[in-house]
Amino acid sequence: MEFRRIGGLPPYVFTIIDTLKIERRRAGADVIDLGFGNPDLPSPERAVKKLAEAALNARNHRYSASRGIPKLRAAVGDLYRRKWNVELDPNTEIINTIGAKEGFSHLMWTLLAPGDACLVPAPSYPIHIFGPLFTGASVREVPLDTGDTFFERLVERFEYSWPRPRVIVLSFPHNPTTACVDLEFMQRIVDFAREREVMLVHDFAYADLGFDGYEPPSILQAEGAKDVAVEFYSLTKSFSMAGWRVAFCLGNAEVIAALAKLKSYLDYGTFQPIQIAATVVMNEEQDYPSEIRETYCNRRDVLVRGLGRIGWELAPPKGTMFAWAEIPEPYRHMGSVEFCKLLVNEANVALSPGVGFGPGGEGHVRFALVENEHRIRQAISQLRGALDQLTQPD
């Protein structure tokens, strides 16, 4: 049978490393997995207790609201008011989605159709590329840099694309590169979008994971943003609630209404006890993201210092729960997949190959900060033993 929509998908590169990792573990090896960005930190205890309490109430066992229950939408609206001084109407400018990947994919269906074009940074989180492609639209990749360089490349790619892109996808702090931008950048891109009548979609997955005093800006802070932008905010990283699948699309009321109409045909919303627990968490655990941020920052420091000691230099990322590292020169000829296979087999350390994030990621690997500091130190020790061609500093 021909599966037309998925037949053109390339092999999922990450499964190559994952398969090797599983084989090594079955053989008795203790593989330290710094590849998959699956948070290891526990969800707030208050969320777990509230979930259990709400699940025992039979009234919550029925279909819920596809848009999200009113108190949940109000809670994330209050969060945006507190954190970014952004006012949102919970009835028209906020919708709950079953995780950001579901929300983003369905949003692309509302904004794009076959023959349309979409601009996406390269390298990129895979769904940012394949979400538009699933709609039949074409994707124009913009090599990612920060500041003026990236903005100028984006404008150039927009002006020379035909048809003119209907959507520009952004995500800062960025996965996988950890690139960060300031509010001035957000204002420039909003002003550009208003001039050119193009829709901006900003995935704000790492909204609360800025380090060393850096505070990631919401695109909705920019003047006029709600005319041309929507943003995804998720509890996955900020509250370490990955498996709960709670996210929101916020901003332009017309786009939110279109997404709500589509979702009304596709789902009945997240299990209501999860929505109730998420509401309580946002209202009553306001300091939890700060605790999460501190943990990831400490892990980042251990990783960067440790890699430096074995001759693998990288600049400390200003945000996200990742580190994006160029493959050391003696091993660069291998490419990211073969290099990562070497690390699993020889060092018992799993990383993500950069090429898995698109051709622009080749020559790099991504570290996920999903192990504690002791395990990260252990991983560095094992890397030291396997990478004998590194020149270690005196």
Protein backbone atom coordinates (compact mmCIF):
# COMPACT_ATOMS: atom_id res chain seq x y z
CA MET A 1 0.00 0.00 0.00
CA GLU A 2 1.21 3.53 -0.77
CA PHE A 3 1.21 5.94 2.17
CA ARG A 4 1.26 9.19 0.26
CA ARG A 5 1.56 11.68 3.08
CA ILE A 6 4.44 9.92 4.86
CA GLY A 7 6.10 8.16 1.95
CA GLY A 8 8.42 11.08 1.30
CA LEU A 9 9.62 11.38 4.89
CA PRO A 10 13.35 10.71 5.32
CA PRO A 11 14.50 8.12 7.86
CA TYR A 12 14.32 9.56 11.38
CA VAL A 13 18.03 9.95 12.07
CA PHE A 14 17.62 9.86 15.84
CA THR A 15 16.34 6.27 15.71
CA ILE A 16 19.76 5.14 14.48
CA ILE A 17 21.40 6.29 17.70
CA ASP A 18 18.46 5.18 19.82
CA THR A 19 18.65 1.66 18.38
CA LEU A 20 22.37 1.48 19.12
CA LYS A 21 21.75 2.73 22.66
CA ILE A 22 19.14 0.02 23.26
CA GLU A 23 21.45 -2.68 21.90
CA ARG A 24 24.28 -1.52 24.15
CA ARG A 25 22.03 -1.50 27.21
CA ARG A 26 20.77 -4.99 26.43
CA ALA A 27 24.40 -6.08 26.33
CA GLY A 28 24.85 -4.71 29.85
CA ALA A 29 26.41 -1.30 29.09
CA ASP A 30 25.47 1.74 31.18
CA VAL A 31 24.75 4.20 28.36
CA ILE A 32 24.35 7.82 29.50
CA ASP A 33 21.64 9.30 27.30
CA LEU A 34 22.21 12.99 26.56
CA GLY A 35 20.42 12.71 23.22
CA PHE A 36 16.65 12.80 23.65
CA GLY A 37 15.46 16.05 25.29
CA ASN A 38 13.11 14.24 27.70
CA PRO A 39 13.10 16.13 31.04
CA ASP A 40 14.15 13.97 33.98
CA LEU A 41 13.04 16.45 36.64
CA PRO A 42 9.78 15.61 38.45
CA SER A 43 6.57 17.49 37.81
CA PRO A 44 5.39 19.66 40.72
CA GLU A 45 4.02 17.55 43.57
CA ARG A 46 1.00 19.85 43.75
CA ALA A 47 0.16 18.97 40.14
CA VAL A 48 0.34 15.24 40.82
CA LYS A 49 -1.88 15.50 43.89
CA LYS A 50 -4.43 17.67 42.10
CA LEU A 51 -4.48 15.29 39.13
CA ALA A 52 -5.20 12.34 41.42
CA GLU A 53 -7.91 14.26 43.26
CA ALA A 54 -9.60 15.42 40.05
CA ALA A 55 -9.37 11.96 38.46
CA LEU A 56 -11.35 10.49 41.36
CA ASN A 57 -14.24 12.80 40.54
CA ALA A 58 -16.44 10.99 38.00
CA ARG A 59 -17.71 14.32 36.62
CA ASN A 60 -14.24 14.82 35.09
CA HIS A 61 -14.38 11.56 33.13
CA ARG A 62 -16.47 13.00 30.31
CA TYR A 63 -15.39 14.84 27.18
CA SER A 64 -13.86 18.20 28.00
CA ALA A 65 -13.59 21.44 26.01
CA SER A 66 -11.44 21.41 22.88
CA ARG A 67 -10.42 25.02 23.53
CA GLY A 68 -9.51 24.27 27.16
CA ILE A 69 -11.63 24.89 30.24
CA PRO A 70 -12.12 28.61 31.05
CA LYS A 71 -10.05 28.58 34.26
CA LEU A 72 -7.10 27.02 32.43
CA ARG A 73 -7.15 29.72 29.76
CA ALA A 74 -7.48 32.39 32.41
CA ALA A 75 -4.49 30.94 34.30
CA VAL A 76 -2.14 31.16 31.32
CA GLY A 77 -3.46 34.65 30.61
CA ASP A 78 -2.55 35.65 34.17
CA LEU A 79 0.89 34.06 33.72
CA TYR A 80 1.53 36.17 30.59
CA ARG A 81 0.40 39.29 32.42
CA ARG A 82 2.77 38.61 35.35
CA LYS A 83 5.79 37.46 33.38
CA TRP A 84 5.71 39.51 30.16
CA ASN A 85 3.16 42.26 30.83
CA VAL A 86 1.06 40.97 27.93
CA GLU A 87 -2.72 41.25 28.11
CA LEU A 88 -4.68 38.43 26.45
CA ASP A 89 -8.40 37.76 26.21
CA PRO A 90 -8.88 34.15 27.41
CA ASN A 91 -11.99 33.81 25.25
CA THR A 92 -10.58 34.98 21.93
CA GLU A 93 -6.77 35.03 22.14
CA ILE A 94 -5.93 31.77 23.96
CA ILE A 95 -6.54 28.13 23.10
CA ASN A 96 -5.29 24.99 24.84
CA THR A 97 -3.53 22.41 22.64
CA ILE A 98 -2.58 18.80 23.35
CA GLY A 99 1.10 19.63 23.48
CA ALA A 100 2.90 22.15 21.28
CA LYS A 101 3.65 19.64 18.49
CA GLU A 102 -0.06 18.86 18.05
CA GLY A 103 -0.95 22.52 18.20
CA PHE A 104 1.76 23.56 15.76
CA SER A 105 0.90 20.82 13.26
CA HIS A 106 -2.80 21.64 13.28
CA LEU A 107 -2.07 25.36 13.09
CA MET A 108 -0.10 24.76 9.89
CA TRP A 109 -3.22 23.12 8.44
CA THR A 110 -5.16 26.31 9.10
CA LEU A 111 -2.52 28.66 7.67
CA LEU A 112 -1.04 26.76 4.72
CA ALA A 113 -2.20 24.75 1.72
CA PRO A 114 -0.53 23.06 -1.27
CA GLY A 115 1.34 25.66 -3.29
CA ASP A 116 1.98 27.99 -0.33
CA ALA A 117 5.44 28.71 1.07
CA CYS A 118 6.78 28.96 4.62
CA LEU A 119 10.09 30.29 5.98
CA VAL A 120 11.80 28.17 8.68
CA PRO A 121 15.21 28.63 10.35
CA ALA A 122 17.84 26.01 9.54
CA PRO A 123 18.76 23.85 11.39
CA SER A 124 15.43 23.39 13.10
CA TYR A 125 13.38 21.26 15.45
CA PRO A 126 11.98 18.67 13.00
CA ILE A 127 8.25 19.46 13.39
CA HIS A 128 8.95 23.07 12.39
CA ILE A 129 10.01 21.74 8.99
CA PHE A 130 7.63 18.82 8.60
CA GLY A 131 4.52 20.52 10.00
CA PRO A 132 4.38 22.85 6.96
CA LEU A 133 5.41 20.05 4.61
CA PHE A 134 2.50 17.86 5.80
CA THR A 135 0.11 20.54 4.49
CA GLY A 136 1.62 20.35 1.01
CA ALA A 137 3.35 23.71 1.34
CA SER A 138 6.98 24.24 0.42
CA VAL A 139 9.57 25.14 3.06
CA ARG A 140 12.27 27.74 2.44
CA GLU A 141 15.06 27.37 5.00
CA VAL A 142 16.89 30.40 6.38
CA PRO A 143 20.40 29.71 7.76
CA LEU A 144 20.19 30.57 11.42
CA ASP A 145 22.30 33.23 13.04
CA THR A 146 21.39 35.83 15.61
CA GLY A 147 20.99 39.58 15.41
CA ASP A 148 21.25 41.49 12.15
CA THR A 149 22.66 38.60 10.12
CA PHE A 150 19.69 36.31 10.61
CA PHE A 151 17.16 39.11 10.16
CA GLU A 152 18.81 40.21 6.91
CA ARG A 153 18.93 36.64 5.60
CA LEU A 154 15.28 36.18 6.48
CA VAL A 155 14.25 39.37 4.66
CA GLU A 156 16.32 38.41 1.63
CA ARG A 157 14.85 34.90 1.50
CA PHE A 158 11.35 36.34 1.82
CA GLU A 159 11.83 38.88 -0.94
CA TYR A 160 13.31 36.36 -3.40
CA SER A 161 10.81 33.55 -2.69
CA TRP A 162 7.97 32.84 -5.05
CA PRO A 163 5.25 32.50 -4.08
CA ARG A 164 5.78 34.93 -1.24
CA PRO A 165 5.75 33.01 2.07
CA ARG A 166 2.49 33.18 4.01
CA VAL A 167 4.10 32.08 7.30
CA ILE A 168 7.42 32.59 9.08
CA VAL A 169 8.25 30.07 11.83
CA LEU A 170 10.45 31.22 14.71
CA SER A 171 11.56 29.66 17.98
CA PHE A 172 13.78 31.45 20.49
CA PRO A 173 15.60 30.36 22.59
CA HIS A 174 16.26 27.99 19.74
CA ASN A 175 16.37 24.21 19.64
CA PRO A 176 18.85 22.84 18.64
CA THR A 177 21.32 25.74 18.27
CA THR A 178 20.45 27.54 21.57
CA ALA A 179 20.50 30.88 19.68
CA CYS A 180 18.78 33.69 21.57
CA VAL A 181 17.31 37.04 20.55
CA ASP A 182 16.21 40.19 22.36
CA LEU A 183 12.98 42.16 22.33
CA GLU A 184 14.39 44.54 19.73
CA PHE A 185 14.68 41.62 17.30
CA MET A 186 11.08 40.64 18.03
CA GLN A 187 9.92 44.18 17.33
CA ARG A 188 11.81 44.27 14.02
CA ILE A 189 10.31 40.99 12.84
CA VAL A 190 6.81 42.08 13.88
CA ASP A 191 7.21 45.39 12.03
CA PHE A 192 8.40 43.48 8.96
CA ALA A 193 5.46 41.07 9.14
CA ARG A 194 2.96 43.91 9.40
CA GLU A 195 4.51 45.58 6.34
CA ARG A 196 4.49 42.40 4.25
CA GLU A 197 1.25 40.89 5.59
CA VAL A 198 2.87 37.62 6.65
CA MET A 199 1.93 35.55 9.73
CA LEU A 200 4.53 34.84 12.42
CA VAL A 201 4.38 31.62 14.45
CA HIS A 202 6.72 31.62 17.46
CA ASP A 203 7.35 28.40 19.40
CA PHE A 204 8.27 29.61 22.90
CA ALA A 205 9.13 26.17 24.32
CA TYR A 206 12.05 27.48 26.41
CA ALA A 207 10.34 30.64 27.63
CA ASP A 208 11.61 30.20 31.21
CA LEU A 209 15.06 28.78 30.45
CA GLY A 210 17.29 31.83 30.08
CA PHE A 211 20.62 31.91 31.93
CA ASP A 212 23.09 34.47 33.30
CA GLY A 213 20.44 37.18 33.60
CA TYR A 214 19.02 36.67 30.10
CA GLU A 215 15.21 36.82 30.04
CA PRO A 216 13.75 35.37 26.83
CA PRO A 217 11.23 37.78 25.31
CA SER A 218 7.76 36.80 24.19
CA ILE A 219 6.99 37.89 20.65
CA LEU A 220 3.68 39.18 22.00
CA GLN A 221 5.57 41.88 23.91
CA ALA A 222 6.32 43.61 20.61
CA GLU A 223 3.99 46.48 19.68
CA GLY A 224 1.42 45.32 17.15
CA ALA A 225 2.34 41.65 17.56
CA LYS A 226 -1.23 40.45 17.92
CA ASP A 227 -1.94 41.78 14.41
CA VAL A 228 0.45 39.26 12.85
CA ALA A 229 1.66 36.72 15.42
CA VAL A 230 0.73 33.74 17.52
CA GLU A 231 2.93 32.05 20.10
CA PHE A 232 3.04 28.57 21.62
CA TYR A 233 3.71 28.29 25.34
CA SER A 234 4.07 24.90 26.98
CA LEU A 235 4.28 23.48 30.50
CA THR A 236 6.68 20.78 29.23
CA LYS A 237 9.98 22.46 30.10
CA SER A 238 8.91 25.34 32.34
CA PHE A 239 7.10 23.05 34.81
CA SER A 240 8.75 19.74 33.79
CA MET A 241 5.40 18.31 32.67
CA ALA A 242 6.45 16.66 29.40
CA GLY A 243 4.08 13.70 29.48
CA TRP A 244 1.05 15.78 30.44
CA ARG A 245 0.78 17.38 26.97
CA VAL A 246 -0.39 20.83 28.01
CA ALA A 247 0.37 23.78 25.74
CA PHE A 248 -1.31 26.92 24.47
CA CYS A 249 -1.52 28.95 21.29
CA LEU A 250 -1.87 32.65 22.09
CA GLY A 251 -2.17 35.88 20.13
CA ASN A 252 -4.00 36.85 16.94
CA ALA A 253 -7.72 36.29 17.56
CA GLU A 254 -8.53 35.41 13.94
CA VAL A 255 -5.89 32.67 13.89
CA ILE A 256 -6.97 31.34 17.29
CA ALA A 257 -10.58 31.13 16.03
CA ALA A 258 -9.46 29.24 12.92
CA LEU A 259 -7.44 26.77 14.99
CA ALA A 260 -10.40 26.32 17.35
CA LYS A 261 -12.69 25.52 14.42
CA LEU A 262 -10.28 22.89 13.08
CA LYS A 263 -9.71 21.35 16.51
CA SER A 264 -13.47 21.09 17.08
CA TYR A 265 -13.47 18.46 14.34
CA LEU A 266 -10.38 16.65 15.63
CA ASP A 267 -10.47 16.41 19.42
CA TYR A 268 -12.41 16.96 22.62
CA GLY A 269 -9.53 18.50 24.51
CA THR A 270 -7.05 17.18 27.04
CA PHE A 271 -8.33 14.88 29.81
CA GLN A 272 -10.05 17.31 32.18
CA PRO A 273 -8.17 16.33 35.38
CA ILE A 274 -4.94 17.27 33.59
CA GLN A 275 -6.40 20.67 32.70
CA ILE A 276 -7.46 21.19 36.32
CA ALA A 277 -4.01 20.24 37.63
CA ALA A 278 -2.32 22.50 35.06
CA THR A 279 -4.52 25.40 36.16
CA VAL A 280 -3.51 24.92 39.79
CA VAL A 281 0.18 24.68 38.90
CA MET A 282 0.25 27.94 36.96
CA ASN A 283 -1.64 29.74 39.71
CA GLU A 284 0.08 28.25 42.77
CA GLU A 285 3.57 27.12 41.68
CA GLN A 286 4.81 30.38 40.20
CA ASP A 287 8.39 29.85 41.41
CA TYR A 288 8.75 26.36 39.96
CA PRO A 289 10.18 27.51 36.59
CA SER A 290 12.94 29.35 38.47
CA GLU A 291 13.92 26.12 40.24
CA ILE A 292 13.95 24.28 36.91
CA ARG A 293 16.06 27.02 35.33
CA GLU A 294 18.66 26.89 38.13
CA THR A 295 19.00 23.12 37.76
CA TYR A 296 19.58 23.31 34.02
CA CYS A 297 22.02 26.21 34.43
CA ASN A 298 24.10 24.20 36.91
CA ARG A 299 24.13 21.22 34.55
CA ARG A 300 25.16 23.49 31.68
CA ASP A 301 28.11 24.78 33.68
CA VAL A 302 29.27 21.27 34.59
CA LEU A 303 29.04 20.17 30.95
CA VAL A 304 30.80 23.20 29.43
CA ARG A 305 33.62 23.20 32.01
CA GLY A 306 34.08 19.44 31.70
CA LEU A 307 34.20 19.46 27.91
CA GLY A 308 36.71 22.31 28.04
CA ARG A 309 38.98 20.23 30.27
CA ILE A 310 39.11 17.45 27.66
CA GLY A 311 39.76 19.83 24.75
CA TRP A 312 36.21 20.22 23.39
CA GLU A 313 35.44 23.92 23.58
CA LEU A 314 31.97 25.45 23.30
CA ALA A 315 30.44 28.71 24.43
CA PRO A 316 27.95 28.40 27.31
CA PRO A 317 24.41 28.59 25.89
CA LYS A 318 22.29 31.50 27.12
CA GLY A 319 19.08 29.47 27.02
CA THR A 320 17.28 26.12 26.49
CA MET A 321 18.07 22.76 28.09
CA PHE A 322 20.65 21.90 25.43
CA ALA A 323 24.19 22.59 24.28
CA TRP A 324 25.01 22.74 20.56
CA ALA A 325 28.57 21.71 19.88
CA GLU A 326 30.68 21.63 16.75
CA ILE A 327 32.25 18.20 16.23
CA PRO A 328 35.93 18.42 17.23
CA GLU A 329 38.19 18.93 14.22
CA PRO A 330 39.93 15.51 14.31
CA TYR A 331 36.51 13.82 13.99
CA ARG A 332 34.69 16.29 11.74
CA HIS A 333 35.23 14.22 8.60
CA MET A 334 33.02 11.46 10.04
CA GLY A 335 29.81 13.49 9.93
CA SER A 336 27.41 13.75 12.83
CA VAL A 337 25.73 10.33 12.53
CA GLU A 338 28.96 8.32 12.40
CA PHE A 339 30.48 10.45 15.16
CA CYS A 340 27.48 9.81 17.41
CA LYS A 341 27.64 6.09 16.63
CA LEU A 342 31.29 6.15 17.71
CA LEU A 343 30.36 7.79 21.01
CA VAL A 344 27.68 5.21 21.80
CA ASN A 345 29.95 2.29 20.95
CA GLU A 346 33.19 3.56 22.48
CA ALA A 347 32.11 5.94 25.25
CA ASN A 348 28.61 4.67 26.16
CA VAL A 349 27.30 8.23 25.68
CA ALA A 350 24.34 9.00 23.40
CA LEU A 351 24.05 12.42 21.71
CA SER A 352 21.81 13.75 18.93
CA PRO A 353 23.40 14.03 15.45
CA GLY A 354 23.15 17.56 14.11
CA VAL A 355 21.99 16.41 10.67
CA GLY A 356 18.78 15.15 12.30
CA PHE A 357 17.75 18.81 12.54
CA GLY A 358 18.21 19.35 8.79
CA PRO A 359 21.24 19.73 6.51
CA GLY A 360 22.20 22.96 8.29
CA GLY A 361 22.93 20.95 11.43
CA GLU A 362 25.63 18.74 9.91
CA GLY A 363 28.98 19.07 11.62
CA HIS A 364 27.36 19.47 15.05
CA VAL A 365 25.90 17.39 17.88
CA ARG A 366 23.35 18.32 20.51
CA PHE A 367 23.74 17.58 24.22
CA ALA A 368 20.50 17.41 26.24
CA LEU A 369 20.89 18.34 29.91
CA VAL A 370 18.65 15.52 31.08
CA GLU A 371 21.03 13.78 33.49
CA ASN A 372 22.17 14.99 36.90
CA GLU A 373 25.55 16.61 37.47
CA HIS A 374 27.20 13.38 38.62
CA ARG A 375 26.12 11.57 35.46
CA ILE A 376 27.27 14.46 33.26
CA ARG A 377 30.72 14.29 34.88
CA GLN A 378 30.73 10.54 34.31
CA ALA A 379 29.81 11.09 30.64
CA ILE A 380 32.70 13.54 30.21
CA SER A 381 35.11 11.05 31.74
CA GLN A 382 33.92 8.41 29.28
CA LEU A 383 34.21 10.86 26.37
CA ARG A 384 37.78 11.64 27.41
CA GLY A 385 38.65 7.96 27.17
CA ALA A 386 37.05 7.51 23.74
CA LEU A 387 38.17 10.74 22.03
CA ASP A 388 41.93 10.13 22.14
CA GLN A 389 42.59 12.55 19.27
CA LEU A 390 41.48 15.60 21.26
CA THR A 391 44.22 17.99 22.31
CA GLN A 392 43.67 18.54 26.01
CA PRO A 393 44.70 21.91 27.50
CA ASP A 394 47.68 22.10 29.84
